[in-house]
Short mmCIF file of C-alpha atoms and ligand atoms in Angstrom, two decimals:
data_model
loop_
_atom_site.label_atom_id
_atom_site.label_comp_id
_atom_site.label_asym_id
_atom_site.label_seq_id
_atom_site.Cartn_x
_atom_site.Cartn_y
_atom_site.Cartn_z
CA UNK A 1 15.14 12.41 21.48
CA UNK A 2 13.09 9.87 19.10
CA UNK A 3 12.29 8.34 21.78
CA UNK A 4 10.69 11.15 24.05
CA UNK A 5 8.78 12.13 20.39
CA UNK A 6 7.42 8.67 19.88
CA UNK A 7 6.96 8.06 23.40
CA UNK A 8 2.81 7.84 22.97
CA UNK A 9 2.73 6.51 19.86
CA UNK A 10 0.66 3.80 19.42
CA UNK A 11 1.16 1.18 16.14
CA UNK A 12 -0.74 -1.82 15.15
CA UNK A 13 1.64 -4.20 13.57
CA UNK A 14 -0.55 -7.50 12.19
CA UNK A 15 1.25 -10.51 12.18
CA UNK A 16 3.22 -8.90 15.09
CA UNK A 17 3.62 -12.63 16.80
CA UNK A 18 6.46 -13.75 14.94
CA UNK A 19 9.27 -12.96 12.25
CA UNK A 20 9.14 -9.93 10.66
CA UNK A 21 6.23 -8.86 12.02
CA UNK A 22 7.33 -9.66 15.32
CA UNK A 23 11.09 -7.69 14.44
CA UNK A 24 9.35 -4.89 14.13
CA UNK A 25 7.01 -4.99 17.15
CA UNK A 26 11.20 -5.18 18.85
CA UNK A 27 11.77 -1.84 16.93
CA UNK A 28 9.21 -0.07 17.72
CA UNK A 29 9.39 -0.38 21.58
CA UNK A 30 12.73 0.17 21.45
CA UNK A 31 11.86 3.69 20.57
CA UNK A 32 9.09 3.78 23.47
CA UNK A 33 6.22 3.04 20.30
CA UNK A 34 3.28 1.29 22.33
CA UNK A 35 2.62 -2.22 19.89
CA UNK A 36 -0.69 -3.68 19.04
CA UNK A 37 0.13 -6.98 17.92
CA UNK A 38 -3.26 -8.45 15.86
CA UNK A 39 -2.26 -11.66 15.05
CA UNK A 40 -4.08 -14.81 14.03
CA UNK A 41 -2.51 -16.63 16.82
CA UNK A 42 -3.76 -15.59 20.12
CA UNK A 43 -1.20 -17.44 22.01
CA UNK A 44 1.97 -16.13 20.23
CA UNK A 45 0.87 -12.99 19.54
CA UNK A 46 0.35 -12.67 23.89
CA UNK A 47 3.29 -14.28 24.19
CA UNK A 48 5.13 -11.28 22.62
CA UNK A 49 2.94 -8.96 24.09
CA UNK A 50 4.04 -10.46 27.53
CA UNK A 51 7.83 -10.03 26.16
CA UNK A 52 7.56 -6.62 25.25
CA UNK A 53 5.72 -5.44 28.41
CA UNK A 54 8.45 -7.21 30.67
CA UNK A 55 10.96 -4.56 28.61
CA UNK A 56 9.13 -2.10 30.32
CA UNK A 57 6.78 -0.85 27.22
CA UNK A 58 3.10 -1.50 26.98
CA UNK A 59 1.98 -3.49 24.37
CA UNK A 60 -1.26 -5.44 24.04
CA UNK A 61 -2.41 -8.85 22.06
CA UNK A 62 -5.52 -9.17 20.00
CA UNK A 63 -6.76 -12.02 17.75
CA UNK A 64 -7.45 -10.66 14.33
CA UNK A 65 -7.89 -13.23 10.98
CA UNK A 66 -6.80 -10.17 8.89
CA UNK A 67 -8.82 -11.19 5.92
CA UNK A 68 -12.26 -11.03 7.85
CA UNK A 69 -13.40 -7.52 7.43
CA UNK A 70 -15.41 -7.14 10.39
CA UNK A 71 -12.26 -8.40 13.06
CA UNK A 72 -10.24 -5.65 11.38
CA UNK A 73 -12.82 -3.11 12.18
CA UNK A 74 -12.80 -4.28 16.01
CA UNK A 75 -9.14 -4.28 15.53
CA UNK A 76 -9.14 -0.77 14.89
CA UNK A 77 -12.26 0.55 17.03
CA UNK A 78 -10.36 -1.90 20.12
CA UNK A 79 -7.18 -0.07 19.62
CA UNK A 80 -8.46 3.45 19.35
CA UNK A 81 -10.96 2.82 22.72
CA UNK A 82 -7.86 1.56 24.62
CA UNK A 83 -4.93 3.98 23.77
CA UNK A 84 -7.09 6.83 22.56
CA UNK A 85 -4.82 7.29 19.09
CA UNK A 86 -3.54 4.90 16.45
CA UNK A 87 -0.74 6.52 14.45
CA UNK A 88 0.60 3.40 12.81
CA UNK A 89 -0.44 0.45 10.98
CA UNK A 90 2.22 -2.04 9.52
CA UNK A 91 0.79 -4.26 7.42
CA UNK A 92 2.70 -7.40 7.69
CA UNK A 93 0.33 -10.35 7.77
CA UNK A 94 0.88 -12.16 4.68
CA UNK A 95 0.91 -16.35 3.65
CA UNK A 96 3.40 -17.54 1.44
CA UNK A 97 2.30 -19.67 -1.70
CA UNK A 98 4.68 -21.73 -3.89
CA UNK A 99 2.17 -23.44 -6.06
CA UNK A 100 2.87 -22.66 -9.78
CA UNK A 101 0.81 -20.98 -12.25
CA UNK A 102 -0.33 -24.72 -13.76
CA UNK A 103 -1.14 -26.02 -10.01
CA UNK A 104 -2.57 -23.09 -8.38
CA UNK A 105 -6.39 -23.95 -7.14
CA UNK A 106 -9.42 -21.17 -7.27
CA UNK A 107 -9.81 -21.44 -3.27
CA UNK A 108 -5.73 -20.96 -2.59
CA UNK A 109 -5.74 -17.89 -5.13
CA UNK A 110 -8.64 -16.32 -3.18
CA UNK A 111 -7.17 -16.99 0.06
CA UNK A 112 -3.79 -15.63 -0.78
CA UNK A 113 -5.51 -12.77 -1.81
CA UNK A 114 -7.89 -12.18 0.55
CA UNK A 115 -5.01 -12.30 3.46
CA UNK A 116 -2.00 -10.22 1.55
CA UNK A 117 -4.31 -8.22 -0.37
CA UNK A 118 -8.01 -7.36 0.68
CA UNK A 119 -6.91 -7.39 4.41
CA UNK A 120 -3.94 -5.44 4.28
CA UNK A 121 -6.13 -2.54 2.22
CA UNK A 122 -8.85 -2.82 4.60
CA UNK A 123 -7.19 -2.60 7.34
CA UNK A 124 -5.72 0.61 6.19
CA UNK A 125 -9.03 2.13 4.88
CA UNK A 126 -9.97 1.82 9.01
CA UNK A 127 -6.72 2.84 10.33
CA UNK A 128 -7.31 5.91 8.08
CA UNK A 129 -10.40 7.05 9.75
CA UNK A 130 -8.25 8.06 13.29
CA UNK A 131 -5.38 9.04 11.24
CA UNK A 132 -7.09 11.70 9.27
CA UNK A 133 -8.72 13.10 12.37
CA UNK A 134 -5.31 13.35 13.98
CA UNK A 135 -3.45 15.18 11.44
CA UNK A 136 -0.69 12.17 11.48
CA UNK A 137 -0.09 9.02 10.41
CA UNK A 138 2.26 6.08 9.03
CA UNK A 139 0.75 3.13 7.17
CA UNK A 140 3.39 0.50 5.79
CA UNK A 141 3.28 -1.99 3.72
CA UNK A 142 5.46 -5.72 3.77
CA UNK A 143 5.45 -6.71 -0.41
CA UNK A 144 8.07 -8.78 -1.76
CA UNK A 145 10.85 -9.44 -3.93
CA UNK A 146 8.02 -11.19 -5.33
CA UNK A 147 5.88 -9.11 -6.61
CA UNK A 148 9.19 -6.87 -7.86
CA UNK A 149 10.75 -9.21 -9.95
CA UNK A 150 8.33 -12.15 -10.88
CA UNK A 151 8.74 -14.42 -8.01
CA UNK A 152 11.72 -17.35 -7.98
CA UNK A 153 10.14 -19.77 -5.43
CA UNK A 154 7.02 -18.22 -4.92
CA UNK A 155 3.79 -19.24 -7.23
CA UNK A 156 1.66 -16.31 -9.26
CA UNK A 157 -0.95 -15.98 -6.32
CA UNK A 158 1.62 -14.53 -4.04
CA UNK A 159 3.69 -12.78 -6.33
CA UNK A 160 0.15 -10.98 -7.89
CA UNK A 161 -0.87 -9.92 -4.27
CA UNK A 162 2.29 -8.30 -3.37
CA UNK A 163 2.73 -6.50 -6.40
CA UNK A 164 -0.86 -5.24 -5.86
CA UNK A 165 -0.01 -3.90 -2.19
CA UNK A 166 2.70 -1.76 -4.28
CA UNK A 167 0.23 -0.41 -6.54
CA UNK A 168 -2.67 0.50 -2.78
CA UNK A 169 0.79 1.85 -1.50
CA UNK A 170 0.97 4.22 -4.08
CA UNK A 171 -3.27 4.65 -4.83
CA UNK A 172 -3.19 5.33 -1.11
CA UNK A 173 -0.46 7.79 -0.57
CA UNK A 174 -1.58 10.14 -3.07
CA UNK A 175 -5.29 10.46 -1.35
CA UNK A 176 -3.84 11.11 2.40
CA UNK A 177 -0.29 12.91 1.82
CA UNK A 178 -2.21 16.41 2.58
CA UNK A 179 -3.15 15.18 5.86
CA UNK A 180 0.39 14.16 7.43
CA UNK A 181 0.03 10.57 6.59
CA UNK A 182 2.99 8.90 4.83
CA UNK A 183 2.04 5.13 3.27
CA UNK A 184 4.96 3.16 2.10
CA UNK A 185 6.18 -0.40 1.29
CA UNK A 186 9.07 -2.51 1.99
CA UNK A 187 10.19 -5.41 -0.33
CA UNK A 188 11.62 -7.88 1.62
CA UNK A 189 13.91 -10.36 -0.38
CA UNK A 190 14.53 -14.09 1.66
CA UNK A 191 14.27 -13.14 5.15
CA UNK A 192 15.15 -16.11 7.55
CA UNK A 193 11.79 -16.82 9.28
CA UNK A 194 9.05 -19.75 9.58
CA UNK A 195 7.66 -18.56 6.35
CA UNK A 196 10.81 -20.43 4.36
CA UNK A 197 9.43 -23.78 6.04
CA UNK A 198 7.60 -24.03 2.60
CA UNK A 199 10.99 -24.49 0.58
CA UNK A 200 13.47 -27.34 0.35
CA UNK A 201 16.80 -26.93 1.45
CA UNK A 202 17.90 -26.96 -2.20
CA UNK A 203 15.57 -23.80 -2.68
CA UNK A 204 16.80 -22.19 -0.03
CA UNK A 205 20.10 -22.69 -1.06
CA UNK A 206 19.86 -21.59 -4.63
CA UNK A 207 17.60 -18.44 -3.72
CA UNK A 208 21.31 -17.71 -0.92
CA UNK A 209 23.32 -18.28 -4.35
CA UNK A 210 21.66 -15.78 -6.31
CA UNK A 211 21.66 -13.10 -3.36
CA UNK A 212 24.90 -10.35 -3.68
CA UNK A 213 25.90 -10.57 0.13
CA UNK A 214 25.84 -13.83 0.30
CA UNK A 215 23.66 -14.63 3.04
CA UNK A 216 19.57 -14.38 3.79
CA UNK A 217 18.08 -11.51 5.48
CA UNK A 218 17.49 -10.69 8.86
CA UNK A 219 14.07 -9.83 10.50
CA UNK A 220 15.82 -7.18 12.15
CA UNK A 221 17.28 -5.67 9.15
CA UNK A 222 13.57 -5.17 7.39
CA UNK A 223 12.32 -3.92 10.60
CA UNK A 224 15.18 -1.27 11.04
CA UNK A 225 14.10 0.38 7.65
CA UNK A 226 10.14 0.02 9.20
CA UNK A 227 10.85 1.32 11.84
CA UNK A 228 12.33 4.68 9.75
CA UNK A 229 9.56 5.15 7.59
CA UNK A 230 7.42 5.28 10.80
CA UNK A 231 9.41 7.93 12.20
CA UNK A 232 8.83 11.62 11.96
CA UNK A 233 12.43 11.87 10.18
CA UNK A 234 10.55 9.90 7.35
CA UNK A 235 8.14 12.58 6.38
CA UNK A 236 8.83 13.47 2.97
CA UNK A 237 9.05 9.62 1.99
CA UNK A 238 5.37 8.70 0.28
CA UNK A 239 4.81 6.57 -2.08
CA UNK A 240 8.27 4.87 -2.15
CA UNK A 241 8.72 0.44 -2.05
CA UNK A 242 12.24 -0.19 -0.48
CA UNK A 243 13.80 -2.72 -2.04
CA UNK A 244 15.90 -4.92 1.10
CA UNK A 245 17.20 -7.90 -0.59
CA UNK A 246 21.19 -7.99 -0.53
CA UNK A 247 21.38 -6.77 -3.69
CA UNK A 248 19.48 -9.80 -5.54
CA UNK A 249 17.18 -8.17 -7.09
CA UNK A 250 17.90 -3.84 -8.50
CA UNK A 251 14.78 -2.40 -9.42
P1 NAD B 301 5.85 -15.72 9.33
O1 NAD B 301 5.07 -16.86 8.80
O2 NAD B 301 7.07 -15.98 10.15
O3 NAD B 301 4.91 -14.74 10.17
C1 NAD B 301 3.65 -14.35 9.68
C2 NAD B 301 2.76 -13.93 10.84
O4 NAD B 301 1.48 -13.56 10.28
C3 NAD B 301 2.49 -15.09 11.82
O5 NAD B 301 2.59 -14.62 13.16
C4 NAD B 301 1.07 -15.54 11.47
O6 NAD B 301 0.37 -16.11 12.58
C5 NAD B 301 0.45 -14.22 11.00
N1 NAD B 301 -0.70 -14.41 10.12
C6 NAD B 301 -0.82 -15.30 9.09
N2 NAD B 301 -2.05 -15.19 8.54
C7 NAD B 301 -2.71 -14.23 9.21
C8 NAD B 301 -4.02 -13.69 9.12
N3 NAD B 301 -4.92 -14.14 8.22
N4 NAD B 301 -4.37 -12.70 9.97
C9 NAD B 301 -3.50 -12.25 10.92
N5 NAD B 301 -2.26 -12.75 11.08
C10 NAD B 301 -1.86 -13.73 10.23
O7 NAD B 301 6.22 -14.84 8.04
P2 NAD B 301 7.25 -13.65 7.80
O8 NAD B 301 8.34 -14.17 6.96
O9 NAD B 301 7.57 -12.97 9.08
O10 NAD B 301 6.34 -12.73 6.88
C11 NAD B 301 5.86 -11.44 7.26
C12 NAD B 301 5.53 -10.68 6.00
O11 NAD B 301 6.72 -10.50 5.24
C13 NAD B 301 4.53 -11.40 5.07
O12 NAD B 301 3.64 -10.47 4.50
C14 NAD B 301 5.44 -12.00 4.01
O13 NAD B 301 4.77 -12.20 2.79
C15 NAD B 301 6.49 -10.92 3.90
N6 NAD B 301 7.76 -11.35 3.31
C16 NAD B 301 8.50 -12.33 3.89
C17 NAD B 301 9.69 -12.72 3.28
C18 NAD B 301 10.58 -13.80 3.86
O14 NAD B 301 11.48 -14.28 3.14
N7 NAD B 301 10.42 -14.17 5.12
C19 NAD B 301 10.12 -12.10 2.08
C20 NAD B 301 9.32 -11.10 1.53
C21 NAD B 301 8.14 -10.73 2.16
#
């Protein structure tokens, strides 16, 4: 039955080519969800467009550096002159940085920033546009553990922009709730992908130490819960961060 319902759906999911981002562009044809995936890397991001189409669902690649303002408007106007609709946007291209609050440069703040932060609002202020007009939409957010509890590994750049995508989560689902739009965030705690390539194996194996089950997290297991809030079973969720973390971090 979800599946009939979400049948023409159509989501953009940036950073779609891999990990999480790619874990959810999985979920979301599962259910029949047609996937943009806007990724910085053309030739992963058709890769899994390629993938997703040979399950039988369409899905379509397009090159978007999320924190240049003007490819996220194409991103948008592209997906909305192809499929006619956009009715969600998962914000999920983010960088990690590690370097510490003594270390960190001007240039890798602003960068951190303008990726995690500026693009990911941006992005939703045009997704908004043919949202609104329809009457529906889902906009969802990846933060952290990060920017929950302080950061372990991670340095004060990337811990500052995902606790600001909490805060644009919650600015944002107050202004759009009237019009059938739901905006939420996840808070992913370690989640095995390339992303951990940063850390030592000594990190990696203190941050496993500290988590309750014992073990990392799955890309799958961030992008069931996605994949939820983007459903219509989701709609009196707004506003909410869902802590997935194994238990290493209780808000
Ligand atoms: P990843 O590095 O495996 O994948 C990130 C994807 O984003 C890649 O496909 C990359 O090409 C793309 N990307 C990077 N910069 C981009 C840009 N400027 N424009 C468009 N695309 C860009 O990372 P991941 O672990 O899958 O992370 C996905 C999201 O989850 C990020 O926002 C990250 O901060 C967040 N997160 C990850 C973890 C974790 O432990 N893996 C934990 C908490 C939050």
């Amino acid at each position: 039955m979800e599946k009939m319902k979400s049948g023409n759906r159509v989501a953009i999911v940036t950073g779609g080519a891999r990990g999480i981002g790619r874990a959810i562009v999985a979920a979301f044809s599962a259910k029949g969800i047609v996937t943009v995936i806007a990724d910085i890397d053309p030739e992963a991001a058709e890769k899994a467009a390629g993938e997703v189409r040979d399950s039988g669902v369409d899905a379509w690649s397009i090159k978007v550096d999320i924190s240049r303002t003007e490819q996220i408007v194409q991103m948008v106007t592209q997906t909305v002159a192809r499929y006619g609709r956009l009715d969600i946007l998962v914000n999920n291209a983010g960088i990690l940085s590690s370097a510490p609050y003594d270390k960190v440069s001007e240039s890798e703040w602003d960068h951190v920033m303008d990726v995690n932060l500026k693009g990911n609002f941006f992005a939703s202020c045009e997704a908004l546009k043919p949202m609104i007009a329809q009457g529906w939409g889902r906009i969802i957010y990846i933060s952290s553990l990060s920017g929950r509890s302080g950061g372990i590994g991670a340095g004060p750049a990337y811990v500052a922009s995902k606790a600001a995508v909490i805060g644009i989560t919650r600015h944002l689902a107050r202004k759009v709730a009237r019009n059938g739009i739901t905006v939420n965030a996840v808070a992913p705690g370690t989640t095995e992908t390339d992303i951990l390539k940063m850390y030592s194996d000594e990190e990696i194996a203190a941050q496993k130490n500290a988590i309750l089950v014992g073990r990392l997290g799955k890309p799958e297991e961030i992008a069931a819960t996605v994949a939820f809030l983007a459903s219509d079973s989701a709609a009196f969720i707004t506003g909410a961060v869902i802590d997935i973390n194994g238990g290493m971090y209780m808000g």
